C-alpha cells in the first residue's frame, strides 16, 4: 500500500535563518572587551557570573567566549585540574 502526498509541491526554497539563542555574529568591541577581561582575570570566562562582570546577557557572553576562541585570541589553559583551569591570551 502506498500513500500519496495531498499537499501541493512548492517551488519555493525554504528560508534559511541564522538564529538560535546563542548565535550572535561577532559584535563590535567584543574582542577588546574580552581580551581586557581575560588579561585582568583569567577565570572570568569560566565564572558562572562572568556575564555580569562584562555587562552582557548570558547568551551574548557565551558567544563572546566562542568568538575569542574561534579567532585564536585566547585559549583554555592545559591544566588538568578543573579548579586551576583558566583562559590565557595567545601570542596572536
PDB file of N, CA, C and O in Angstrom, residues 6-88:
ATOM      1  N   UNK A   6      -0.890  14.706  -0.116  1.00  0.00           N
ATOM      2  CA  UNK A   6      -2.041  15.502  -0.511  1.00  0.00           C
ATOM      3  C   UNK A   6      -1.719  16.982  -0.614  1.00  0.00           C
ATOM      4  O   UNK A   6      -2.533  17.750  -1.078  1.00  0.00           O
ATOM      5  N   UNK A   7      -0.548  17.388  -0.173  1.00  0.00           N
ATOM      6  CA  UNK A   7      -0.171  18.792  -0.253  1.00  0.00           C
ATOM      7  C   UNK A   7       0.489  19.059  -1.597  1.00  0.00           C
ATOM      8  O   UNK A   7       1.259  18.237  -2.091  1.00  0.00           O
ATOM      9  N   UNK A   8       0.182  20.208  -2.206  1.00  0.00           N
ATOM     10  CA  UNK A   8       0.798  20.510  -3.493  1.00  0.00           C
ATOM     11  C   UNK A   8       2.293  20.783  -3.318  1.00  0.00           C
ATOM     12  O   UNK A   8       2.733  21.317  -2.303  1.00  0.00           O
ATOM     13  N   UNK A   9       3.068  20.386  -4.299  1.00  0.00           N
ATOM     14  CA  UNK A   9       4.511  20.633  -4.260  1.00  0.00           C
ATOM     15  C   UNK A   9       4.757  22.118  -4.476  1.00  0.00           C
ATOM     16  O   UNK A   9       4.119  22.752  -5.303  1.00  0.00           O
ATOM     17  N   UNK A  10       5.674  22.669  -3.716  1.00  0.00           N
ATOM     18  CA  UNK A  10       6.001  24.086  -3.878  1.00  0.00           C
ATOM     19  C   UNK A  10       7.376  24.217  -4.488  1.00  0.00           C
ATOM     20  O   UNK A  10       8.239  23.368  -4.302  1.00  0.00           O
ATOM     21  N   UNK A  11       7.560  25.274  -5.200  1.00  0.00           N
ATOM     22  CA  UNK A  11       8.858  25.520  -5.822  1.00  0.00           C
ATOM     23  C   UNK A  11       9.676  26.515  -5.009  1.00  0.00           C
ATOM     24  O   UNK A  11      10.787  26.847  -5.368  1.00  0.00           O
ATOM     25  N   UNK A  12       9.110  27.008  -3.922  1.00  0.00           N
ATOM     26  CA  UNK A  12       9.820  27.956  -3.075  1.00  0.00           C
ATOM     27  C   UNK A  12      10.920  27.244  -2.307  1.00  0.00           C
ATOM     28  O   UNK A  12      10.730  26.149  -1.796  1.00  0.00           O
ATOM     29  N   UNK A  13      12.060  27.907  -2.222  1.00  0.00           N
ATOM     30  CA  UNK A  13      13.144  27.374  -1.413  1.00  0.00           C
ATOM     31  C   UNK A  13      12.854  27.694   0.044  1.00  0.00           C
ATOM     32  O   UNK A  13      12.313  28.752   0.355  1.00  0.00           O
ATOM     33  N   UNK A  14      13.220  26.798   0.950  1.00  0.00           N
ATOM     34  CA  UNK A  14      12.996  27.100   2.366  1.00  0.00           C
ATOM     35  C   UNK A  14      13.875  28.281   2.786  1.00  0.00           C
ATOM     36  O   UNK A  14      14.995  28.438   2.298  1.00  0.00           O
ATOM     37  N   UNK A  15      13.350  29.109   3.642  1.00  0.00           N
ATOM     38  CA  UNK A  15      14.116  30.244   4.139  1.00  0.00           C
ATOM     39  C   UNK A  15      15.098  29.759   5.198  1.00  0.00           C
ATOM     40  O   UNK A  15      14.711  29.083   6.140  1.00  0.00           O
ATOM     41  N   UNK A  16      16.338  30.081   5.006  1.00  0.00           N
ATOM     42  CA  UNK A  16      17.353  29.732   5.985  1.00  0.00           C
ATOM     43  C   UNK A  16      17.497  30.894   6.952  1.00  0.00           C
ATOM     44  O   UNK A  16      17.526  32.052   6.547  1.00  0.00           O
ATOM     45  N   UNK A  17      17.570  30.587   8.202  1.00  0.00           N
ATOM     46  CA  UNK A  17      17.702  31.639   9.202  1.00  0.00           C
ATOM     47  C   UNK A  17      18.963  31.431  10.020  1.00  0.00           C
ATOM     48  O   UNK A  17      19.407  30.304  10.222  1.00  0.00           O
ATOM     49  N   UNK A  18      19.512  32.497  10.459  1.00  0.00           N
ATOM     50  CA  UNK A  18      20.690  32.492  11.312  1.00  0.00           C
ATOM     51  C   UNK A  18      20.192  32.876  12.688  1.00  0.00           C
ATOM     52  O   UNK A  18      20.176  34.029  13.074  1.00  0.00           O
ATOM     53  N   UNK A  19      19.714  31.893  13.423  1.00  0.00           N
ATOM     54  CA  UNK A  19      19.117  32.199  14.708  1.00  0.00           C
ATOM     55  C   UNK A  19      19.255  31.021  15.648  1.00  0.00           C
ATOM     56  O   UNK A  19      19.484  29.908  15.230  1.00  0.00           O
ATOM     57  N   UNK A  20      19.142  31.240  16.824  1.00  0.00           N
ATOM     58  CA  UNK A  20      19.103  30.385  17.991  1.00  0.00           C
ATOM     59  C   UNK A  20      19.501  31.314  19.135  1.00  0.00           C
ATOM     60  O   UNK A  20      19.956  32.413  18.929  1.00  0.00           O
ATOM     61  N   UNK A  21      19.375  30.833  20.321  1.00  0.00           N
ATOM     62  CA  UNK A  21      19.617  31.710  21.459  1.00  0.00           C
ATOM     63  C   UNK A  21      21.052  32.204  21.556  1.00  0.00           C
ATOM     64  O   UNK A  21      21.285  33.342  21.929  1.00  0.00           O
ATOM     65  N   UNK A  22      22.022  31.375  21.228  1.00  0.00           N
ATOM     66  CA  UNK A  22      23.416  31.770  21.426  1.00  0.00           C
ATOM     67  C   UNK A  22      24.127  32.121  20.128  1.00  0.00           C
ATOM     68  O   UNK A  22      25.331  32.202  20.091  1.00  0.00           O
ATOM     69  N   UNK A  23      23.399  32.313  19.069  1.00  0.00           N
ATOM     70  CA  UNK A  23      24.028  32.571  17.785  1.00  0.00           C
ATOM     71  C   UNK A  23      24.070  34.072  17.531  1.00  0.00           C
ATOM     72  O   UNK A  23      23.101  34.656  17.075  1.00  0.00           O
ATOM     73  N   UNK A  24      25.184  34.666  17.822  1.00  0.00           N
ATOM     74  CA  UNK A  24      25.382  36.085  17.573  1.00  0.00           C
ATOM     75  C   UNK A  24      26.587  36.247  16.673  1.00  0.00           C
ATOM     76  O   UNK A  24      27.597  35.575  16.862  1.00  0.00           O
ATOM     77  N   UNK A  25      26.485  37.134  15.714  1.00  0.00           N
ATOM     78  CA  UNK A  25      27.658  37.439  14.915  1.00  0.00           C
ATOM     79  C   UNK A  25      28.661  38.190  15.791  1.00  0.00           C
ATOM     80  O   UNK A  25      28.321  38.670  16.862  1.00  0.00           O
ATOM     81  N   UNK A  26      29.863  38.271  15.337  1.00  0.00           N
ATOM     82  CA  UNK A  26      30.909  38.959  16.082  1.00  0.00           C
ATOM     83  C   UNK A  26      30.542  40.431  16.208  1.00  0.00           C
ATOM     84  O   UNK A  26      30.344  41.116  15.211  1.00  0.00           O
ATOM     85  N   UNK A  27      30.424  40.905  17.415  1.00  0.00           N
ATOM     86  CA  UNK A  27      29.985  42.277  17.665  1.00  0.00           C
ATOM     87  C   UNK A  27      31.169  43.211  17.850  1.00  0.00           C
ATOM     88  O   UNK A  27      32.218  42.831  18.361  1.00  0.00           O
ATOM     89  N   UNK A  28      30.958  44.444  17.435  1.00  0.00           N
ATOM     90  CA  UNK A  28      31.975  45.481  17.576  1.00  0.00           C
ATOM     91  C   UNK A  28      32.316  45.660  19.052  1.00  0.00           C
ATOM     92  O   UNK A  28      31.440  45.822  19.888  1.00  0.00           O
ATOM     93  N   UNK A  29      33.576  45.611  19.374  1.00  0.00           N
ATOM     94  CA  UNK A  29      34.014  45.829  20.744  1.00  0.00           C
ATOM     95  C   UNK A  29      34.175  44.574  21.582  1.00  0.00           C
ATOM     96  O   UNK A  29      34.771  44.622  22.659  1.00  0.00           O
ATOM     97  N   UNK A  30      33.635  43.439  21.131  1.00  0.00           N
ATOM     98  CA  UNK A  30      33.724  42.221  21.928  1.00  0.00           C
ATOM     99  C   UNK A  30      35.157  41.756  22.114  1.00  0.00           C
ATOM    100  O   UNK A  30      35.529  41.327  23.193  1.00  0.00           O
ATOM    101  N   UNK A  31      35.943  41.830  21.070  1.00  0.00           N
ATOM    102  CA  UNK A  31      37.316  41.319  21.167  1.00  0.00           C
ATOM    103  C   UNK A  31      38.105  42.137  22.193  1.00  0.00           C
ATOM    104  O   UNK A  31      38.771  41.577  23.059  1.00  0.00           O
ATOM    105  N   UNK A  32      38.005  43.451  22.110  1.00  0.00           N
ATOM    106  CA  UNK A  32      38.723  44.293  23.061  1.00  0.00           C
ATOM    107  C   UNK A  32      38.228  44.037  24.487  1.00  0.00           C
ATOM    108  O   UNK A  32      39.029  43.836  25.405  1.00  0.00           O
ATOM    109  N   UNK A  33      36.920  44.035  24.660  1.00  0.00           N
ATOM    110  CA  UNK A  33      36.334  43.819  25.988  1.00  0.00           C
ATOM    111  C   UNK A  33      36.736  42.458  26.550  1.00  0.00           C
ATOM    112  O   UNK A  33      37.115  42.335  27.716  1.00  0.00           O
ATOM    113  N   UNK A  34      36.665  41.430  25.719  1.00  0.00           N
ATOM    114  CA  UNK A  34      37.008  40.083  26.163  1.00  0.00           C
ATOM    115  C   UNK A  34      38.487  39.937  26.480  1.00  0.00           C
ATOM    116  O   UNK A  34      38.862  39.307  27.472  1.00  0.00           O
ATOM    117  N   UNK A  35      39.345  40.512  25.644  1.00  0.00           N
ATOM    118  CA  UNK A  35      40.788  40.430  25.889  1.00  0.00           C
ATOM    119  C   UNK A  35      41.172  41.148  27.172  1.00  0.00           C
ATOM    120  O   UNK A  35      41.996  40.651  27.951  1.00  0.00           O
ATOM    121  N   UNK A  36      40.589  42.303  27.407  1.00  0.00           N
ATOM    122  CA  UNK A  36      40.869  43.038  28.637  1.00  0.00           C
ATOM    123  C   UNK A  36      40.390  42.252  29.861  1.00  0.00           C
ATOM    124  O   UNK A  36      41.065  42.214  30.891  1.00  0.00           O
ATOM    125  N   UNK A  37      39.231  41.616  29.738  1.00  0.00           N
ATOM    126  CA  UNK A  37      38.691  40.832  30.855  1.00  0.00           C
ATOM    127  C   UNK A  37      39.595  39.653  31.175  1.00  0.00           C
ATOM    128  O   UNK A  37      39.905  39.394  32.341  1.00  0.00           O
ATOM    129  N   UNK A  38      40.057  38.935  30.161  1.00  0.00           N
ATOM    130  CA  UNK A  38      40.935  37.778  30.373  1.00  0.00           C
ATOM    131  C   UNK A  38      42.279  38.240  30.921  1.00  0.00           C
ATOM    132  O   UNK A  38      42.868  37.586  31.794  1.00  0.00           O
ATOM    133  N   UNK A  39      42.759  39.373  30.452  1.00  0.00           N
ATOM    134  CA  UNK A  39      44.038  39.910  30.931  1.00  0.00           C
ATOM    135  C   UNK A  39      43.979  40.216  32.433  1.00  0.00           C
ATOM    136  O   UNK A  39      44.921  39.948  33.163  1.00  0.00           O
ATOM    137  N   UNK A  40      42.864  40.753  32.890  1.00  0.00           N
ATOM    138  CA  UNK A  40      42.731  41.125  34.305  1.00  0.00           C
ATOM    139  C   UNK A  40      42.266  39.985  35.203  1.00  0.00           C
ATOM    140  O   UNK A  40      42.549  39.985  36.395  1.00  0.00           O
ATOM    141  N   UNK A  41      41.526  39.028  34.634  1.00  0.00           N
ATOM    142  CA  UNK A  41      41.020  37.896  35.414  1.00  0.00           C
ATOM    143  C   UNK A  41      40.912  36.693  34.484  1.00  0.00           C
ATOM    144  O   UNK A  41      39.933  36.570  33.749  1.00  0.00           O
ATOM    145  N   UNK A  42      41.875  35.810  34.533  1.00  0.00           N
ATOM    146  CA  UNK A  42      41.945  34.696  33.584  1.00  0.00           C
ATOM    147  C   UNK A  42      40.812  33.685  33.738  1.00  0.00           C
ATOM    148  O   UNK A  42      40.602  32.854  32.865  1.00  0.00           O
ATOM    149  N   UNK A  43      40.049  33.769  34.814  1.00  0.00           N
ATOM    150  CA  UNK A  43      38.952  32.820  35.010  1.00  0.00           C
ATOM    151  C   UNK A  43      37.575  33.442  34.781  1.00  0.00           C
ATOM    152  O   UNK A  43      36.568  32.776  34.962  1.00  0.00           O
ATOM    153  N   UNK A  44      37.532  34.687  34.327  1.00  0.00           N
ATOM    154  CA  UNK A  44      36.247  35.359  34.144  1.00  0.00           C
ATOM    155  C   UNK A  44      35.362  34.630  33.134  1.00  0.00           C
ATOM    156  O   UNK A  44      34.148  34.579  33.299  1.00  0.00           O
ATOM    157  N   UNK A  45      35.946  34.028  32.130  1.00  0.00           N
ATOM    158  CA  UNK A  45      35.152  33.328  31.119  1.00  0.00           C
ATOM    159  C   UNK A  45      34.628  31.983  31.621  1.00  0.00           C
ATOM    160  O   UNK A  45      33.752  31.391  31.006  1.00  0.00           O
ATOM    161  N   UNK A  46      35.137  31.507  32.733  1.00  0.00           N
ATOM    162  CA  UNK A  46      34.679  30.252  33.334  1.00  0.00           C
ATOM    163  C   UNK A  46      33.725  30.493  34.498  1.00  0.00           C
ATOM    164  O   UNK A  46      33.085  29.568  34.984  1.00  0.00           O
ATOM    165  N   UNK A  47      33.632  31.734  34.932  1.00  0.00           N
ATOM    166  CA  UNK A  47      32.780  32.116  36.054  1.00  0.00           C
ATOM    167  C   UNK A  47      31.313  32.089  35.621  1.00  0.00           C
ATOM    168  O   UNK A  47      30.958  32.637  34.580  1.00  0.00           O
ATOM    169  N   UNK A  48      30.454  31.455  36.414  1.00  0.00           N
ATOM    170  CA  UNK A  48      29.025  31.405  36.090  1.00  0.00           C
ATOM    171  C   UNK A  48      28.400  32.794  36.061  1.00  0.00           C
ATOM    172  O   UNK A  48      27.385  33.015  35.414  1.00  0.00           O
ATOM    173  N   UNK A  49      29.007  33.733  36.771  1.00  0.00           N
ATOM    174  CA  UNK A  49      28.513  35.107  36.795  1.00  0.00           C
ATOM    175  C   UNK A  49      29.370  36.037  35.935  1.00  0.00           C
ATOM    176  O   UNK A  49      29.261  37.250  36.032  1.00  0.00           O
ATOM    177  N   UNK A  50      30.215  35.469  35.098  1.00  0.00           N
ATOM    178  CA  UNK A  50      31.117  36.249  34.266  1.00  0.00           C
ATOM    179  C   UNK A  50      30.401  37.250  33.371  1.00  0.00           C
ATOM    180  O   UNK A  50      30.900  38.338  33.106  1.00  0.00           O
ATOM    181  N   UNK A  51      29.207  36.880  32.923  1.00  0.00           N
ATOM    182  CA  UNK A  51      28.458  37.798  32.059  1.00  0.00           C
ATOM    183  C   UNK A  51      28.099  39.089  32.780  1.00  0.00           C
ATOM    184  O   UNK A  51      28.050  40.155  32.169  1.00  0.00           O
ATOM    185  N   UNK A  52      27.897  39.025  34.097  1.00  0.00           N
ATOM    186  CA  UNK A  52      27.610  40.233  34.873  1.00  0.00           C
ATOM    187  C   UNK A  52      28.826  41.147  34.918  1.00  0.00           C
ATOM    188  O   UNK A  52      28.700  42.367  34.825  1.00  0.00           O
ATOM    189  N   UNK A  53      29.998  40.566  35.046  1.00  0.00           N
ATOM    190  CA  UNK A  53      31.229  41.353  35.098  1.00  0.00           C
ATOM    191  C   UNK A  53      31.467  42.114  33.800  1.00  0.00           C
ATOM    192  O   UNK A  53      32.068  43.185  33.809  1.00  0.00           O
ATOM    193  N   UNK A  54      30.998  41.540  32.696  1.00  0.00           N
ATOM    194  CA  UNK A  54      31.214  42.162  31.390  1.00  0.00           C
ATOM    195  C   UNK A  54      30.009  42.968  30.901  1.00  0.00           C
ATOM    196  O   UNK A  54      30.064  43.603  29.855  1.00  0.00           O
ATOM    197  N   UNK A  55      28.940  42.930  31.645  1.00  0.00           N
ATOM    198  CA  UNK A  55      27.756  43.698  31.261  1.00  0.00           C
ATOM    199  C   UNK A  55      27.031  43.121  30.050  1.00  0.00           C
ATOM    200  O   UNK A  55      26.501  43.867  29.235  1.00  0.00           O
ATOM    201  N   UNK A  56      27.017  41.791  29.940  1.00  0.00           N
ATOM    202  CA  UNK A  56      26.370  41.123  28.816  1.00  0.00           C
ATOM    203  C   UNK A  56      25.317  40.147  29.311  1.00  0.00           C
ATOM    204  O   UNK A  56      25.391  39.678  30.443  1.00  0.00           O
ATOM    205  N   UNK A  57      24.389  39.831  28.443  1.00  0.00           N
ATOM    206  CA  UNK A  57      23.460  38.751  28.732  1.00  0.00           C
ATOM    207  C   UNK A  57      24.217  37.434  28.644  1.00  0.00           C
ATOM    208  O   UNK A  57      25.277  37.346  28.018  1.00  0.00           O
ATOM    209  N   UNK A  58      23.675  36.393  29.234  1.00  0.00           N
ATOM    210  CA  UNK A  58      24.390  35.120  29.295  1.00  0.00           C
ATOM    211  C   UNK A  58      24.639  34.526  27.904  1.00  0.00           C
ATOM    212  O   UNK A  58      25.699  33.961  27.638  1.00  0.00           O
ATOM    213  N   UNK A  59      23.686  34.657  26.984  1.00  0.00           N
ATOM    214  CA  UNK A  59      23.883  34.110  25.646  1.00  0.00           C
ATOM    215  C   UNK A  59      24.917  34.905  24.859  1.00  0.00           C
ATOM    216  O   UNK A  59      25.707  34.337  24.105  1.00  0.00           O
ATOM    217  N   UNK A  60      24.918  36.214  25.024  1.00  0.00           N
ATOM    218  CA  UNK A  60      25.949  37.029  24.376  1.00  0.00           C
ATOM    219  C   UNK A  60      27.320  36.701  24.966  1.00  0.00           C
ATOM    220  O   UNK A  60      28.319  36.657  24.255  1.00  0.00           O
ATOM    221  N   UNK A  61      27.367  36.468  26.255  1.00  0.00           N
ATOM    222  CA  UNK A  61      28.622  36.100  26.918  1.00  0.00           C
ATOM    223  C   UNK A  61      29.168  34.796  26.347  1.00  0.00           C
ATOM    224  O   UNK A  61      30.356  34.690  26.045  1.00  0.00           O
ATOM    225  N   UNK A  62      28.297  33.800  26.171  1.00  0.00           N
ATOM    226  CA  UNK A  62      28.730  32.532  25.595  1.00  0.00           C
ATOM    227  C   UNK A  62      29.231  32.721  24.166  1.00  0.00           C
ATOM    228  O   UNK A  62      30.206  32.104  23.759  1.00  0.00           O
ATOM    229  N   UNK A  63      28.565  33.579  23.417  1.00  0.00           N
ATOM    230  CA  UNK A  63      29.011  33.853  22.054  1.00  0.00           C
ATOM    231  C   UNK A  63      30.349  34.578  22.045  1.00  0.00           C
ATOM    232  O   UNK A  63      31.213  34.286  21.215  1.00  0.00           O
ATOM    233  N   UNK A  64      30.520  35.534  22.951  1.00  0.00           N
ATOM    234  CA  UNK A  64      31.796  36.244  23.036  1.00  0.00           C
ATOM    235  C   UNK A  64      32.918  35.259  23.328  1.00  0.00           C
ATOM    236  O   UNK A  64      33.977  35.304  22.698  1.00  0.00           O
ATOM    237  N   UNK A  65      32.684  34.356  24.259  1.00  0.00           N
ATOM    238  CA  UNK A  65      33.690  33.350  24.599  1.00  0.00           C
ATOM    239  C   UNK A  65      34.005  32.478  23.377  1.00  0.00           C
ATOM    240  O   UNK A  65      35.169  32.196  23.100  1.00  0.00           O
ATOM    241  N   UNK A  66      32.979  32.113  22.639  1.00  0.00           N
ATOM    242  CA  UNK A  66      33.189  31.324  21.428  1.00  0.00           C
ATOM    243  C   UNK A  66      34.055  32.098  20.434  1.00  0.00           C
ATOM    244  O   UNK A  66      35.022  31.561  19.892  1.00  0.00           O
ATOM    245  N   UNK A  67      33.721  33.362  20.157  1.00  0.00           N
ATOM    246  CA  UNK A  67      34.453  34.144  19.171  1.00  0.00           C
ATOM    247  C   UNK A  67      35.887  34.406  19.603  1.00  0.00           C
ATOM    248  O   UNK A  67      36.793  34.443  18.763  1.00  0.00           O
ATOM    249  N   UNK A  68      36.133  34.587  20.885  1.00  0.00           N
ATOM    250  CA  UNK A  68      37.517  34.775  21.358  1.00  0.00           C
ATOM    251  C   UNK A  68      38.357  33.533  21.083  1.00  0.00           C
ATOM    252  O   UNK A  68      39.518  33.634  20.694  1.00  0.00           O
ATOM    253  N   UNK A  69      37.756  32.360  21.249  1.00  0.00           N
ATOM    254  CA  UNK A  69      38.477  31.115  20.983  1.00  0.00           C
ATOM    255  C   UNK A  69      38.567  30.843  19.483  1.00  0.00           C
ATOM    256  O   UNK A  69      39.604  30.401  18.983  1.00  0.00           O
ATOM    257  N   UNK A  70      37.494  31.114  18.749  1.00  0.00           N
ATOM    258  CA  UNK A  70      37.468  30.846  17.310  1.00  0.00           C
ATOM    259  C   UNK A  70      38.467  31.708  16.552  1.00  0.00           C
ATOM    260  O   UNK A  70      39.022  31.278  15.536  1.00  0.00           O
ATOM    261  N   UNK A  71      38.728  32.900  17.047  1.00  0.00           N
ATOM    262  CA  UNK A  71      39.690  33.789  16.400  1.00  0.00           C
ATOM    263  C   UNK A  71      41.107  33.553  16.914  1.00  0.00           C
ATOM    264  O   UNK A  71      42.029  34.251  16.508  1.00  0.00           O
ATOM    265  N   UNK A  72      41.273  32.578  17.793  1.00  0.00           N
ATOM    266  CA  UNK A  72      42.568  32.200  18.371  1.00  0.00           C
ATOM    267  C   UNK A  72      43.222  33.338  19.143  1.00  0.00           C
ATOM    268  O   UNK A  72      44.436  33.428  19.213  1.00  0.00           O
ATOM    269  N   UNK A  73      42.410  34.189  19.751  1.00  0.00           N
ATOM    270  CA  UNK A  73      42.950  35.256  20.596  1.00  0.00           C
ATOM    271  C   UNK A  73      43.143  34.794  22.033  1.00  0.00           C
ATOM    272  O   UNK A  73      43.979  35.327  22.749  1.00  0.00           O
ATOM    273  N   UNK A  74      42.342  33.820  22.457  1.00  0.00           N
ATOM    274  CA  UNK A  74      42.505  33.216  23.777  1.00  0.00           C
ATOM    275  C   UNK A  74      42.396  31.705  23.624  1.00  0.00           C
ATOM    276  O   UNK A  74      41.855  31.210  22.637  1.00  0.00           O
ATOM    277  N   UNK A  75      42.909  31.000  24.604  1.00  0.00           N
ATOM    278  CA  UNK A  75      42.768  29.539  24.627  1.00  0.00           C
ATOM    279  C   UNK A  75      42.610  29.101  26.073  1.00  0.00           C
ATOM    280  O   UNK A  75      43.047  29.782  26.998  1.00  0.00           O
ATOM    281  N   UNK A  76      42.011  27.955  26.235  1.00  0.00           N
ATOM    282  CA  UNK A  76      41.852  27.371  27.558  1.00  0.00           C
ATOM    283  C   UNK A  76      43.180  26.760  27.957  1.00  0.00           C
ATOM    284  O   UNK A  76      43.823  26.077  27.155  1.00  0.00           O
ATOM    285  N   UNK A  77      43.607  27.033  29.160  1.00  0.00           N
ATOM    286  CA  UNK A  77      44.887  26.503  29.627  1.00  0.00           C
ATOM    287  C   UNK A  77      44.859  24.986  29.637  1.00  0.00           C
ATOM    288  O   UNK A  77      43.802  24.368  29.654  1.00  0.00           O
ATOM    289  N   UNK A  78      46.006  24.393  29.624  1.00  0.00           N
ATOM    290  CA  UNK A  78      46.102  22.932  29.567  1.00  0.00           C
ATOM    291  C   UNK A  78      46.209  22.286  30.939  1.00  0.00           C
ATOM    292  O   UNK A  78      46.606  21.131  31.050  1.00  0.00           O
ATOM    293  N   UNK A  79      45.858  23.006  31.982  1.00  0.00           N
ATOM    294  CA  UNK A  79      45.875  22.455  33.338  1.00  0.00           C
ATOM    295  C   UNK A  79      44.926  21.271  33.426  1.00  0.00           C
ATOM    296  O   UNK A  79      43.862  21.277  32.825  1.00  0.00           O
ATOM    297  N   UNK A  80      45.305  20.270  34.181  1.00  0.00           N
ATOM    298  CA  UNK A  80      44.480  19.058  34.318  1.00  0.00           C
ATOM    299  C   UNK A  80      43.348  19.239  35.330  1.00  0.00           C
ATOM    300  O   UNK A  80      42.289  18.679  35.178  1.00  0.00           O
ATOM    301  N   UNK A  81      43.581  20.040  36.342  1.00  0.00           N
ATOM    302  CA  UNK A  81      42.589  20.235  37.391  1.00  0.00           C
ATOM    303  C   UNK A  81      41.530  21.244  36.939  1.00  0.00           C
ATOM    304  O   UNK A  81      41.853  22.298  36.402  1.00  0.00           O
ATOM    305  N   UNK A  82      40.269  20.923  37.137  1.00  0.00           N
ATOM    306  CA  UNK A  82      39.192  21.834  36.760  1.00  0.00           C
ATOM    307  C   UNK A  82      39.272  23.153  37.510  1.00  0.00           C
ATOM    308  O   UNK A  82      38.952  24.194  36.972  1.00  0.00           O
ATOM    309  N   UNK A  83      39.712  23.116  38.766  1.00  0.00           N
ATOM    310  CA  UNK A  83      39.746  24.325  39.584  1.00  0.00           C
ATOM    311  C   UNK A  83      40.881  25.257  39.189  1.00  0.00           C
ATOM    312  O   UNK A  83      40.833  26.435  39.501  1.00  0.00           O
ATOM    313  N   UNK A  84      41.882  24.753  38.523  1.00  0.00           N
ATOM    314  CA  UNK A  84      43.001  25.610  38.144  1.00  0.00           C
ATOM    315  C   UNK A  84      42.960  26.000  36.666  1.00  0.00           C
ATOM    316  O   UNK A  84      43.841  26.685  36.194  1.00  0.00           O
ATOM    317  N   UNK A  85      41.938  25.547  35.944  1.00  0.00           N
ATOM    318  CA  UNK A  85      41.830  25.918  34.528  1.00  0.00           C
ATOM    319  C   UNK A  85      41.500  27.399  34.387  1.00  0.00           C
ATOM    320  O   UNK A  85      40.823  27.975  35.226  1.00  0.00           O
ATOM    321  N   UNK A  86      41.983  27.981  33.327  1.00  0.00           N
ATOM    322  CA  UNK A  86      41.721  29.385  33.075  1.00  0.00           C
ATOM    323  C   UNK A  86      41.930  29.659  31.590  1.00  0.00           C
ATOM    324  O   UNK A  86      42.412  28.816  30.847  1.00  0.00           O
ATOM    325  N   UNK A  87      41.547  30.820  31.159  1.00  0.00           N
ATOM    326  CA  UNK A  87      41.810  31.238  29.802  1.00  0.00           C
ATOM    327  C   UNK A  87      43.091  32.054  29.798  1.00  0.00           C
ATOM    328  O   UNK A  87      43.418  32.733  30.770  1.00  0.00           O
ATOM    329  N   UNK A  88      43.819  31.962  28.710  1.00  0.00           N
ATOM    330  CA  UNK A  88      45.051  32.725  28.586  1.00  0.00           C
ATOM    331  C   UNK A  88      45.101  33.360  27.205  1.00  0.00           C
ATOM    332  O   UNK A  88      44.540  32.833  26.249  1.00  0.00           O
TER     333      UNK A  88
END
